Amino acid sequence: MLDGIKLLLVEDDEDDYILTRDLLDDIRPANIQLDWVTSVAQALEILKTSDHDLCLVDYQLGKENGLQLLNSVRTTGIPTPIIMLTGQPDSNLEIEAQRAGAVDYLVKMELSSASLGRSIRYARARRAAEEERIQRLQAESENRSKSQFLTHLSHELRTPLTSILGYTELLLTQEREPTKLKNLRTIERNGHHLLNLLNDVLNLSRIEAGKLELDHNAVNLETCLADLQSQLQVRAREKNIELNFCATDELPETIYTDATRLQQILLNLLGNAIKFTQEGRVELCVTLSTDHSNVDKIHFRILDTGIGIDESAQKTIFEPFSQAGYSSARNRDAGFGLGLAISRELAHALGGSINCESKPGAGSAFTLTLETGDISKIPRKPLNLTSRTELPRTNPSPTLSGRILIADDLADIRQLIGSILEAAGAEVVFAKNGQQAVDKILSSETSAEKIDAVVMDLQMPELDGFSALRTLRGKGFERPVIALTASAMQGERDRCMQAGFTDYLGKPIHVRTLLNLLSKHIALTNDPKHPGRQLSDVTRKHTVLLVEDNEDARRATTTLITHLGWNVVSAGNAADALKLASLPESDLTGAAVIDADHIDVALIDLGLPDIDGYQLAKKMRSGRLRDSRIIAVSGTQAEPERIKDAGFDAHILKPIGLQILTDLLQAESNFKEDAL
Ligand code: ADP
C-alpha cells in the first residue's frame, strides 16, 4: 500500500534525516521516495508545485518551527497532509499541532519503522477520504447547478412555445384549405414533440438529482394491467398488432409498490414494443419468483416480434438520448431516446431492474423485475383480462345518438372511448377530471347542447367520480351517468349503484358492452332543431387581465382569449398591470372593451421584469382585484405554498393553449353564473 509513495521531510539535522531514511528503508517491501529540505521556505516552495503524498516536519527547525509550516500550508490551501515530529513528548505541543492541522504527532525517540509506516498509511487513507468528500461535494454542487439550469431552460422554452402552439391552434380553428391544414398540423405536432422532450429531460434530471417522490401502496395488479391494456389497445389496433397480457402463475391481488411509476415504466416498454413492431404481436407476461434470500419478486416480461436490437446497441439503449441506429420506425412517433433511461432509473428507485434480450429481425424482450413486498397473506387468482378486451374488427354500425361526456384522466382512454362512441354515431365531449366534468355538464344545462349521458371514471384527480356524481345529482342532473372502473373488487358495482350511478362498466373497455349499456340508458331525444350555443355567448361579458413580458406570448394568448369571446387587457410589466387593475374604468386604455366594473380573471406570469409575479399578486389582492380569480403562469413548476401565500387561486404551466384557456374561462363563467 505504501509502494511508490512520495514523502517530503523538513528537518534541519542531517543525522535525524539519515535516521528517518533508514526507518523508511526498513518498511519493506515498499519503495518509498524521500525528498529532504531543511527550512520552512524551501518546504513551502516545493509543496506548492509538487505532488508529494505526505510531508513530515520536525518541530525544531533552527529559528523556525514546524507550526509555522502548518499555518502557512493551511492559509495557502496546500492539500498535502503533514505529520509533526518532535524530540520530546509534549502534550501541549501535540494539541497545538493538531489544531494547526497536523494529521499525526510522532516523538522521534519512540519512532520505529512499524509506527512510522502505520502513521503514513493512516495519513494517506485520510487524504483519500478527504479527496472523495471534496469530489462528492463538487458533484453535488454541479448537479444542483445542472438542475437549476434545466429549470431555467424549461421556463425559457415554454414561453416561446406558448406563441407557437397558441397561434397554430388558432389557425387550425380558422383554416379550411387541406394543404394549409396539413402544414399547420405538422407545426402543432412538432411543437408538442418539443414539449414532450422538455418534460422528459426535466423528469430525468429530477430523478438523477434524487428529487423523485415515491408513493408506495398496495397496488391492484389486475386494475393496473387492465388500465394499461385499455390505453394501448388503440395504438396496437392501428398497426394491426395483436396485444396480449398473460400470467403463468396465479397472481397476488395486490403488490406493494408505486402504482404511477410502475405504470409509467410498463407504458414505455409496451409503447416501444408496439412502436418498433410492424407486424405480429406484443405480449406482456407476468411471473413470480422467490430469490435465495426468500424475497418475493414479480417479473413483467414484454415480448415483441419487431425489428429487434443488435448486440452493440443493447449496451447503450439505456443511456439518455441513445437510439439503436436508423430504423423504419423513426417516423413521427419516434421519441428522443430518453424513455428507457427514465424507465431504468425509475425501476432502480423502486428497488428493481430492467434487462433486455433481443435478436435483430426476430424481436425483443424487456423484463422489469420488482420486489412485491410481503405477499404471503394476499389472496391469489389467475389473471383474467383477455375475455374482456377484444375490439371489433370493423367499426360498429351507428347505433347511438346524442351528446355523451367522457370523463377520464387518461388521455388514451378518453380517446379510445371517444372513437368508439363517435363511430357509433354519438357526439362526444371530454373532461379530464371530475371537476371539469361537473363544470361542463352544468354549463351545458343552460345551453341547447345538453349532455345526454356521461361515462365517468371513478379514480380521477381534483374530484373523483363519486364526488362528481354527488355534486351533479345534488344540482338536479338526472340523466344517465355510467361508472367506469378498472377495479376488479367484489361489491364495486353495488357501491356504484348505491351512490346513484345509472350503471357500471369495467375496464378494459369491451365495445359491445359499452354500446349496449349506453343505448339501453340514453334518451334518444336530442332535439336537432335547437341550434348550439357558442361558448362566447355565455362568456362575452367577462374580462381577463393578462400580465406577460414576452411580447409574442402576450399577443398569442390575447388572441386566443379574444377568440374564446372574452375581453382582454394586457400589460408587459407589473407597474402597468397595477395601473390597469386600479384605475377607474373610464381611464383605462381600451376601456370600451371592458365590461362591468372589474377584471374577472388575472393571468400573471411569475417572471416579470420589475417585480415578480408573487409580489404583484399580493399587491392586487390588497387592491381592487380582491375578489377576482388570480392565476399564476410560469414555465416551470412552482412551489404550491408560495403560490398560495401570494394569494393566487391556481397555477398553470406554459404553454397556454386553447384547451387550458377554454377550461379556465369556462370554469370562471360557470362560477359567475352560479353566483347570480
Ligand atoms: P425512444 O424515445 O427513442 O423510443 P427509448 O429510450 O424508449 O427511446 O428507446 C431507445 C432506443 O431503443 C429506441 O430508439 C430504439 O432504437 C430501441 N428500442 C427500444 N425498445 C425497442 C423495441 N421493443 N424494439 C426495438 N428497438 C427498441
Short mmCIF file of C-alpha atoms in Angstrom, two decimals, residues 26-490:
data_model
loop_
_atom_site.label_atom_id
_atom_site.label_comp_id
_atom_site.label_asym_id
_atom_site.label_seq_id
_atom_site.Cartn_x
_atom_site.Cartn_y
_atom_site.Cartn_z
CA ASP A 26 13.03 -0.87 6.68
CA ILE A 27 9.35 -0.63 5.70
CA ARG A 28 9.51 -3.49 3.25
CA PRO A 29 8.69 -4.19 0.50
CA ALA A 30 7.57 -0.56 -0.01
CA ASN A 31 9.51 1.57 -2.43
CA ILE A 32 9.27 4.97 -0.75
CA GLN A 33 10.75 8.12 -2.29
CA LEU A 34 12.08 10.58 0.28
CA ASP A 35 12.99 14.20 -0.53
CA TRP A 36 14.71 16.31 2.09
CA VAL A 37 14.69 20.09 2.76
CA THR A 38 15.87 22.00 5.80
CA SER A 39 13.67 25.13 6.04
CA VAL A 40 10.02 26.19 6.07
CA ALA A 41 10.54 28.40 2.99
CA GLN A 42 12.05 25.54 0.94
CA ALA A 43 9.25 23.22 2.04
CA LEU A 44 6.55 25.69 1.01
CA GLU A 45 8.19 26.27 -2.35
CA ILE A 46 8.21 22.55 -3.11
CA LEU A 47 4.76 21.76 -1.73
CA LYS A 48 3.14 24.47 -3.87
CA THR A 49 4.08 22.73 -7.09
CA SER A 50 4.98 19.13 -6.26
CA ASP A 51 2.80 16.05 -5.86
CA HIS A 52 4.16 14.72 -2.56
CA ASP A 53 1.71 12.41 -0.84
CA LEU A 54 2.81 13.40 2.64
CA CYS A 55 5.10 15.80 4.48
CA LEU A 56 6.99 15.01 7.72
CA VAL A 57 8.08 18.15 9.55
CA ASP A 58 10.34 18.46 12.56
CA TYR A 59 9.08 20.86 15.25
CA GLN A 60 12.50 22.47 15.90
CA LEU A 61 13.93 23.98 12.70
CA GLY A 62 16.65 26.39 13.89
CA LYS A 63 14.91 29.72 14.48
CA GLU A 64 11.70 28.49 12.82
CA ASN A 65 9.36 25.68 13.82
CA GLY A 66 7.02 23.16 12.24
CA LEU A 67 3.89 25.03 13.39
CA GLN A 68 4.80 27.90 11.06
CA LEU A 69 4.82 25.48 8.14
CA LEU A 70 1.44 24.06 9.20
CA ASN A 71 -0.09 27.54 9.40
CA SER A 72 1.28 28.63 6.01
CA VAL A 73 0.11 25.40 4.40
CA ARG A 74 -3.36 25.95 5.75
CA THR A 75 -3.63 29.55 4.57
CA THR A 76 -2.27 28.81 1.07
CA GLY A 77 -4.66 25.86 0.60
CA ILE A 78 -1.94 23.24 0.01
CA PRO A 79 -3.69 19.88 0.38
CA THR A 80 -0.66 17.74 1.39
CA PRO A 81 -1.20 16.12 4.80
CA ILE A 82 1.51 16.87 7.39
CA ILE A 83 2.90 14.72 10.24
CA MET A 84 4.70 16.61 13.01
CA LEU A 85 7.90 15.10 14.53
CA THR A 86 9.39 16.19 17.88
CA GLY A 87 12.38 15.25 20.01
CA GLN A 88 10.48 15.04 23.32
CA PRO A 89 6.86 14.20 24.16
CA ASP A 90 4.89 17.40 24.89
CA SER A 91 1.13 17.15 25.24
CA ASN A 92 0.56 20.91 24.81
CA LEU A 93 2.50 20.94 21.58
CA GLU A 94 0.61 17.84 20.41
CA ILE A 95 -2.68 19.66 20.88
CA GLU A 96 -1.35 22.78 19.18
CA ALA A 97 -0.07 20.77 16.20
CA GLN A 98 -3.39 19.04 15.75
CA ARG A 99 -5.24 22.34 15.93
CA ALA A 100 -2.93 23.71 13.26
CA GLY A 101 -3.92 20.79 11.01
CA ALA A 102 -1.26 18.09 11.58
CA VAL A 103 -2.66 14.64 10.80
CA ASP A 104 -0.35 12.98 13.36
CA TYR A 105 2.23 13.78 16.00
CA LEU A 106 5.24 11.44 16.47
CA VAL A 107 8.04 11.50 19.05
CA LYS A 108 11.40 10.77 17.41
CA MET A 109 12.84 8.76 20.29
CA GLU A 110 9.81 6.40 20.23
CA LEU A 111 9.86 6.04 16.45
CA SER A 112 10.12 2.58 14.82
CA SER A 113 9.68 1.64 11.19
CA ALA A 114 6.40 -0.06 12.16
CA SER A 115 4.95 3.03 13.90
CA LEU A 116 6.15 5.35 11.15
CA GLY A 117 4.66 3.05 8.47
CA ARG A 118 1.35 2.92 10.32
CA SER A 119 1.19 6.67 10.65
CA ILE A 120 1.95 7.19 6.95
CA ARG A 121 -0.72 4.67 5.93
CA TYR A 122 -3.29 6.36 8.17
CA ALA A 123 -2.45 9.83 6.79
CA ARG A 124 -2.77 8.54 3.25
CA ALA A 125 -6.16 6.95 3.91
CA ARG A 126 -7.41 10.20 5.44
CA ARG A 127 -6.28 12.10 2.41
CA ALA A 128 -8.09 9.69 0.09
CA ALA A 129 -11.27 10.08 2.14
CA GLU A 130 -10.93 13.86 2.08
CA GLU A 131 -10.45 13.88 -1.70
CA GLU A 132 -13.50 11.67 -2.11
CA ARG A 133 -15.51 14.05 0.08
CA ILE A 134 -14.42 17.06 -1.99
CA GLN A 135 -15.29 15.26 -5.22
CA ARG A 136 -18.71 14.35 -3.84
CA LEU A 137 -19.37 17.93 -2.79
CA GLN A 138 -18.26 19.12 -6.21
CA ALA A 139 -20.55 16.61 -7.94
CA GLU A 140 -23.46 17.61 -5.71
CA SER A 141 -22.96 21.26 -6.48
CA GLU A 142 -22.62 20.52 -10.22
CA ASN A 143 -25.84 18.53 -10.03
CA ARG A 144 -27.56 21.40 -8.27
CA SER A 145 -26.49 23.88 -10.89
CA LYS A 146 -27.46 21.42 -13.64
CA SER A 147 -30.94 21.15 -12.27
CA GLN A 148 -31.16 24.94 -11.79
CA PHE A 149 -30.04 25.31 -15.39
CA LEU A 150 -32.70 22.88 -16.58
CA THR A 151 -35.40 24.62 -14.58
CA HIS A 152 -34.39 27.90 -16.14
CA LEU A 153 -34.18 26.42 -19.63
CA SER A 154 -37.62 24.90 -19.20
CA HIS A 155 -39.10 28.30 -18.44
CA GLU A 156 -37.32 29.97 -21.35
CA LEU A 157 -38.56 27.31 -23.78
CA ARG A 158 -42.13 27.18 -22.60
CA THR A 159 -42.71 30.89 -23.20
CA PRO A 160 -42.00 30.85 -26.97
CA LEU A 161 -43.88 27.55 -27.19
CA THR A 162 -46.95 29.43 -25.97
CA SER A 163 -46.79 31.61 -29.09
CA ILE A 164 -46.02 28.77 -31.48
CA LEU A 165 -48.71 26.42 -30.24
CA GLY A 166 -51.22 29.15 -29.46
CA TYR A 167 -51.20 30.68 -32.95
CA THR A 168 -51.16 27.24 -34.55
CA GLU A 169 -54.20 26.14 -32.60
CA LEU A 170 -55.97 29.32 -33.51
CA LEU A 171 -55.20 28.98 -37.21
CA LEU A 172 -56.33 25.36 -37.08
CA THR A 173 -59.75 26.50 -35.95
CA GLN A 174 -59.95 29.04 -38.83
CA GLU A 175 -58.31 27.26 -41.75
CA ARG A 176 -60.29 25.09 -44.18
CA GLU A 177 -57.80 24.56 -47.02
CA PRO A 178 -56.47 20.94 -46.80
CA THR A 179 -52.77 21.66 -47.61
CA LYS A 180 -52.56 24.54 -45.17
CA LEU A 181 -54.32 22.44 -42.53
CA LYS A 182 -51.77 19.68 -43.06
CA ASN A 183 -48.88 22.14 -42.69
CA LEU A 184 -50.38 23.57 -39.53
CA ARG A 185 -50.83 20.11 -38.05
CA THR A 186 -47.14 19.46 -38.72
CA ILE A 187 -46.19 22.59 -36.76
CA GLU A 188 -48.54 21.62 -33.97
CA ARG A 189 -47.24 18.04 -33.79
CA ASN A 190 -43.64 19.21 -33.65
CA GLY A 191 -44.43 21.83 -31.00
CA HIS A 192 -45.92 19.09 -28.83
CA HIS A 193 -42.93 16.91 -29.62
CA LEU A 194 -40.66 19.64 -28.26
CA LEU A 195 -42.80 19.96 -25.17
CA ASN A 196 -42.60 16.21 -24.56
CA LEU A 197 -38.83 16.36 -24.88
CA LEU A 198 -38.71 19.15 -22.35
CA ASN A 199 -40.85 17.16 -19.93
CA ASP A 200 -38.71 14.04 -20.39
CA VAL A 201 -35.47 15.92 -19.77
CA LEU A 202 -36.90 17.50 -16.64
CA ASN A 203 -38.20 14.15 -15.49
CA LEU A 204 -34.78 12.56 -15.88
CA SER A 205 -32.94 15.39 -14.17
CA ARG A 206 -35.37 15.27 -11.27
CA ILE A 207 -34.74 11.55 -10.88
CA GLU A 208 -30.97 12.00 -11.16
CA ALA A 209 -30.99 14.78 -8.61
CA GLY A 210 -32.71 12.37 -6.20
CA LYS A 211 -35.85 14.52 -6.15
CA LEU A 212 -38.23 11.76 -7.17
CA GLU A 213 -41.03 11.26 -4.69
CA LEU A 214 -42.33 7.74 -4.42
CA ASP A 215 -45.71 6.74 -3.14
CA HIS A 216 -45.70 3.08 -2.12
CA ASN A 217 -49.08 1.49 -1.65
CA ALA A 218 -50.96 -1.75 -2.17
CA VAL A 219 -51.35 -1.76 -5.95
CA ASN A 220 -54.11 -3.83 -7.50
CA LEU A 221 -52.42 -5.75 -10.30
CA GLU A 222 -55.48 -6.53 -12.38
CA THR A 223 -56.59 -2.88 -12.25
CA CYS A 224 -53.17 -1.68 -13.26
CA LEU A 225 -52.88 -4.14 -16.15
CA ALA A 226 -56.43 -3.51 -17.33
CA ASP A 227 -55.72 0.22 -17.45
CA LEU A 228 -52.57 -0.36 -19.45
CA GLN A 229 -54.32 -2.63 -21.87
CA SER A 230 -57.08 -0.10 -22.44
CA GLN A 231 -54.56 2.66 -23.07
CA LEU A 232 -52.53 0.67 -25.58
CA GLN A 233 -55.29 -1.08 -27.48
CA VAL A 234 -55.82 1.84 -29.84
CA ARG A 235 -52.16 2.03 -30.86
CA ALA A 236 -51.90 -1.74 -31.36
CA ARG A 237 -55.13 -1.84 -33.35
CA GLU A 238 -53.96 0.97 -35.62
CA LYS A 239 -50.92 -1.09 -36.54
CA ASN A 240 -52.85 -4.35 -36.72
CA ILE A 241 -50.73 -5.86 -33.98
CA GLU A 242 -52.06 -8.39 -31.51
CA LEU A 243 -51.73 -7.23 -27.89
CA ASN A 244 -51.92 -9.95 -25.24
CA PHE A 245 -51.49 -9.85 -21.48
CA CYS A 246 -50.97 -13.12 -19.64
CA ALA A 247 -49.69 -14.63 -16.41
CA THR A 248 -48.24 -18.09 -15.96
CA ASP A 249 -48.81 -18.04 -12.21
CA GLU A 250 -51.79 -17.10 -10.13
CA LEU A 251 -51.05 -13.51 -9.16
CA PRO A 252 -51.47 -11.82 -5.78
CA GLU A 253 -54.37 -9.35 -5.87
CA THR A 254 -52.00 -6.58 -4.76
CA ILE A 255 -48.28 -5.92 -4.62
CA TYR A 256 -46.57 -3.17 -2.63
CA THR A 257 -45.07 -0.56 -4.93
CA ASP A 258 -45.69 2.85 -6.53
CA ALA A 259 -48.58 2.43 -8.98
CA THR A 260 -47.86 5.55 -11.05
CA ARG A 261 -44.20 4.70 -11.57
CA LEU A 262 -44.98 1.06 -12.35
CA GLN A 263 -47.50 2.16 -14.99
CA GLN A 264 -45.03 4.69 -16.40
CA ILE A 265 -42.35 2.02 -16.89
CA LEU A 266 -44.71 -0.57 -18.37
CA LEU A 267 -46.33 2.01 -20.63
CA ASN A 268 -42.95 2.95 -22.00
CA LEU A 269 -41.81 -0.65 -22.54
CA LEU A 270 -45.12 -1.66 -24.14
CA GLY A 271 -45.24 1.57 -26.16
CA ASN A 272 -41.77 0.85 -27.54
CA ALA A 273 -42.71 -2.74 -28.32
CA ILE A 274 -45.69 -1.55 -30.38
CA LYS A 275 -43.69 1.28 -31.96
CA PHE A 276 -40.87 -0.99 -33.13
CA THR A 277 -43.09 -3.83 -34.36
CA GLN A 278 -44.58 -3.70 -37.83
CA GLU A 279 -46.44 -6.99 -37.73
CA GLY A 280 -47.08 -9.85 -35.37
CA ARG A 281 -47.72 -9.42 -31.69
CA VAL A 282 -46.77 -7.78 -28.44
CA GLU A 283 -47.18 -9.74 -25.24
CA LEU A 284 -46.89 -8.88 -21.58
CA CYS A 285 -46.31 -11.94 -19.46
CA VAL A 286 -46.28 -11.74 -15.66
CA THR A 287 -44.48 -14.29 -13.49
CA LEU A 288 -43.47 -14.59 -9.83
CA SER A 289 -40.30 -15.91 -8.20
CA THR A 290 -38.61 -16.06 -4.81
CA ASP A 291 -34.89 -15.41 -4.59
CA HIS A 292 -32.35 -17.20 -2.38
CA SER A 293 -32.95 -14.74 0.47
CA ASN A 294 -36.68 -15.54 0.35
CA VAL A 295 -37.64 -12.19 -1.22
CA ASP A 296 -40.70 -12.37 -3.48
CA LYS A 297 -40.25 -10.84 -6.92
CA ILE A 298 -42.55 -10.12 -9.81
CA HIS A 299 -41.38 -10.11 -13.42
CA PHE A 300 -43.14 -8.24 -16.23
CA ARG A 301 -41.77 -9.59 -19.49
CA ILE A 302 -42.65 -7.62 -22.61
CA LEU A 303 -42.11 -9.58 -25.80
CA ASP A 304 -42.46 -8.33 -29.34
CA THR A 305 -41.96 -9.66 -32.83
CA GLY A 306 -40.47 -6.37 -34.04
CA ILE A 307 -37.25 -5.16 -35.60
CA GLY A 308 -35.03 -6.22 -32.69
CA ILE A 309 -31.89 -4.53 -31.40
CA ASP A 310 -28.34 -5.58 -32.32
CA GLU A 311 -25.88 -6.59 -29.63
CA SER A 312 -23.81 -3.40 -29.53
CA ALA A 313 -26.92 -1.18 -29.34
CA GLN A 314 -28.30 -3.31 -26.48
CA LYS A 315 -25.41 -1.99 -24.36
CA THR A 316 -26.29 1.66 -24.93
CA ILE A 317 -30.07 1.93 -25.26
CA PHE A 318 -30.48 2.63 -21.54
CA GLU A 319 -28.22 5.67 -21.82
CA PRO A 320 -30.02 9.02 -22.28
CA PHE A 321 -30.51 10.07 -25.90
CA SER A 322 -29.36 6.75 -27.33
CA GLN A 323 -31.31 5.24 -30.13
CA ALA A 324 -30.45 1.97 -31.83
CA GLY A 325 -29.39 3.37 -35.19
CA TYR A 326 -31.71 4.16 -38.05
CA SER A 327 -34.97 2.34 -38.07
CA SER A 328 -38.02 2.50 -40.21
CA ALA A 329 -39.92 3.22 -37.03
CA ARG A 330 -38.12 6.57 -36.85
CA ASN A 331 -41.21 8.32 -38.01
CA ARG A 332 -43.32 10.98 -36.44
CA ASP A 333 -43.87 8.82 -33.36
CA ALA A 334 -40.16 8.47 -32.72
CA GLY A 335 -39.06 9.58 -29.28
CA PHE A 336 -35.82 11.08 -28.05
CA GLY A 337 -34.05 8.07 -26.62
CA LEU A 338 -35.00 9.06 -23.09
CA GLY A 339 -37.79 6.61 -22.35
CA LEU A 340 -35.59 3.66 -21.43
CA ALA A 341 -33.17 5.83 -19.44
CA ILE A 342 -36.10 7.16 -17.39
CA SER A 343 -37.62 3.68 -17.04
CA ARG A 344 -34.37 2.19 -15.78
CA GLU A 345 -33.88 4.99 -13.23
CA LEU A 346 -37.49 4.54 -12.07
CA ALA A 347 -37.02 0.77 -11.78
CA HIS A 348 -33.90 1.37 -9.63
CA ALA A 349 -35.79 3.86 -7.49
CA LEU A 350 -38.40 1.14 -6.90
CA GLY A 351 -35.62 -1.29 -5.92
CA GLY A 352 -35.86 -3.25 -9.18
CA SER A 353 -34.19 -3.62 -12.55
CA ILE A 354 -34.85 -3.85 -16.28
CA ASN A 355 -32.97 -6.04 -18.70
CA CYS A 356 -33.17 -6.59 -22.41
CA GLU A 357 -32.66 -9.57 -24.70
CA SER A 358 -33.08 -9.18 -28.41
CA LYS A 359 -32.32 -10.61 -31.82
CA PRO A 360 -32.28 -8.28 -34.81
CA GLY A 361 -35.12 -9.15 -37.13
CA ALA A 362 -36.75 -11.54 -34.65
CA GLY A 363 -37.91 -9.27 -31.82
CA SER A 364 -37.08 -8.11 -28.32
CA ALA A 365 -37.89 -9.00 -24.74
CA PHE A 366 -37.61 -6.44 -21.95
CA THR A 367 -38.07 -7.68 -18.38
CA LEU A 368 -38.93 -5.44 -15.47
CA THR A 369 -38.28 -7.12 -12.12
CA LEU A 370 -39.58 -5.65 -8.86
CA GLU A 371 -39.88 -6.80 -5.28
CA THR A 372 -43.52 -7.44 -4.41
CA GLY A 373 -43.37 -6.71 -0.67
CA ASP A 374 -44.88 -9.30 1.69
CA ILE A 375 -47.47 -11.22 -0.33
CA SER A 376 -47.70 -14.29 1.88
CA LYS A 377 -51.19 -13.35 3.12
CA ILE A 378 -52.52 -11.78 -0.08
CA PRO A 379 -55.08 -13.93 -1.94
CA ARG A 380 -54.04 -15.08 -5.40
CA LYS A 381 -56.03 -15.63 -8.56
CA PRO A 382 -55.46 -16.21 -12.26
CA LEU A 383 -55.19 -13.07 -14.38
CA ASN A 384 -58.34 -12.64 -16.40
CA LEU A 385 -58.23 -9.76 -18.85
CA THR A 386 -58.42 -11.25 -22.31
CA SER A 387 -62.08 -12.19 -22.16
CA ARG A 388 -62.99 -8.54 -21.64
CA THR A 389 -60.72 -6.80 -24.10
CA GLU A 390 -61.48 -7.59 -27.68
CA LEU A 391 -62.20 -4.72 -30.07
CA PRO A 392 -64.37 -5.25 -33.11
CA ARG A 393 -62.53 -5.64 -36.40
CA THR A 394 -64.94 -3.32 -38.12
CA ASN A 395 -66.45 -0.08 -36.94
CA PRO A 396 -69.67 -0.66 -35.12
CA SER A 397 -72.71 0.44 -37.05
CA PRO A 398 -74.09 3.78 -35.80
CA THR A 399 -76.45 2.85 -33.04
CA LEU A 400 -76.19 5.87 -30.79
CA SER A 401 -77.19 9.45 -30.98
CA GLY A 402 -76.88 12.28 -28.52
CA ARG A 403 -74.06 14.06 -26.76
CA ILE A 404 -72.00 11.97 -24.33
CA LEU A 405 -69.43 13.33 -21.92
CA ILE A 406 -66.44 11.10 -21.23
CA ALA A 407 -64.60 11.87 -18.01
CA ASP A 408 -61.27 10.13 -17.52
CA ASP A 409 -57.86 11.47 -16.54
CA LEU A 410 -56.07 9.18 -19.00
CA ALA A 411 -55.96 10.74 -22.46
CA ASP A 412 -55.67 7.40 -24.25
CA ILE A 413 -58.78 6.05 -22.55
CA ARG A 414 -60.73 9.20 -23.38
CA GLN A 415 -59.60 8.80 -26.96
CA LEU A 416 -60.47 5.09 -27.04
CA ILE A 417 -63.99 5.56 -25.70
CA GLY A 418 -64.42 8.70 -27.78
CA SER A 419 -63.56 6.94 -31.02
CA ILE A 420 -65.89 4.04 -30.21
CA LEU A 421 -68.80 6.33 -29.43
CA GLU A 422 -68.18 8.60 -32.39
CA ALA A 423 -68.02 5.60 -34.69
CA ALA A 424 -71.38 4.56 -33.23
CA GLY A 425 -72.85 7.95 -34.15
CA ALA A 426 -72.71 9.90 -30.89
CA GLU A 427 -71.21 13.31 -30.37
CA VAL A 428 -68.58 13.36 -27.63
CA VAL A 429 -67.34 15.88 -25.11
CA PHE A 430 -64.30 15.24 -22.91
CA ALA A 431 -63.34 16.06 -19.34
CA LYS A 432 -60.01 15.36 -17.68
CA ASN A 433 -61.21 15.17 -14.11
CA GLY A 434 -64.36 15.20 -12.02
CA GLN A 435 -64.38 18.95 -11.54
CA GLN A 436 -64.12 19.60 -15.25
CA ALA A 437 -66.92 17.10 -15.88
CA VAL A 438 -69.18 18.82 -13.37
CA ASP A 439 -68.38 22.25 -14.82
CA LYS A 440 -69.02 21.18 -18.41
CA ILE A 441 -72.22 19.29 -17.62
CA LEU A 442 -73.72 22.05 -15.53
CA SER A 443 -72.85 24.76 -18.02
CA SER A 444 -74.36 22.70 -20.83
CA GLU A 445 -77.62 22.53 -18.91
CA THR A 446 -78.21 26.21 -19.63
CA SER A 447 -77.47 25.77 -23.33
CA ALA A 448 -79.10 23.88 -26.17
CA GLU A 449 -76.14 21.49 -26.26
CA LYS A 450 -77.18 19.42 -23.29
CA ILE A 451 -75.20 16.36 -22.27
CA ASP A 452 -77.39 13.27 -22.72
CA ALA A 453 -75.23 10.80 -20.83
CA VAL A 454 -71.94 10.58 -19.01
CA VAL A 455 -69.25 7.89 -18.85
CA MET A 456 -67.31 8.67 -15.69
CA ASP A 457 -64.07 7.12 -14.43
CA LEU A 458 -64.08 6.69 -10.65
CA GLN A 459 -60.46 7.48 -9.87
CA MET A 460 -59.63 10.95 -11.13
CA PRO A 461 -57.58 13.85 -9.80
CA GLU A 462 -59.16 17.01 -8.33
CA LEU A 463 -62.59 15.46 -7.93
CA ASP A 464 -63.17 11.70 -8.10
CA GLY A 465 -66.11 10.07 -9.85
CA PHE A 466 -68.19 9.54 -6.70
CA SER A 467 -67.86 13.16 -5.57
CA ALA A 468 -68.55 14.47 -9.07
CA LEU A 469 -71.71 12.36 -9.26
CA ARG A 470 -72.84 13.56 -5.86
CA THR A 471 -72.45 17.18 -6.98
CA LEU A 472 -74.30 16.53 -10.22
CA ARG A 473 -77.20 14.72 -8.59
CA GLY A 474 -77.30 17.44 -5.92
CA LYS A 475 -77.71 20.04 -8.67
CA GLY A 476 -80.55 18.09 -10.21
CA PHE A 477 -78.77 16.37 -13.10
CA GLU A 478 -80.85 13.25 -13.68
CA ARG A 479 -79.60 11.83 -16.94
CA PRO A 480 -77.57 8.55 -17.08
CA VAL A 481 -74.10 8.51 -15.56
CA ILE A 482 -72.18 5.27 -16.14
CA ALA A 483 -69.35 4.46 -13.73
CA LEU A 484 -66.14 3.35 -15.36
CA THR A 485 -63.68 1.48 -13.20
CA ALA A 486 -60.68 -0.75 -13.52
CA SER A 487 -61.16 -2.08 -10.04
CA ALA A 488 -61.94 -5.75 -10.02
CA MET A 489 -63.08 -5.62 -6.43
CA GLN A 490 -66.19 -7.52 -5.47
#
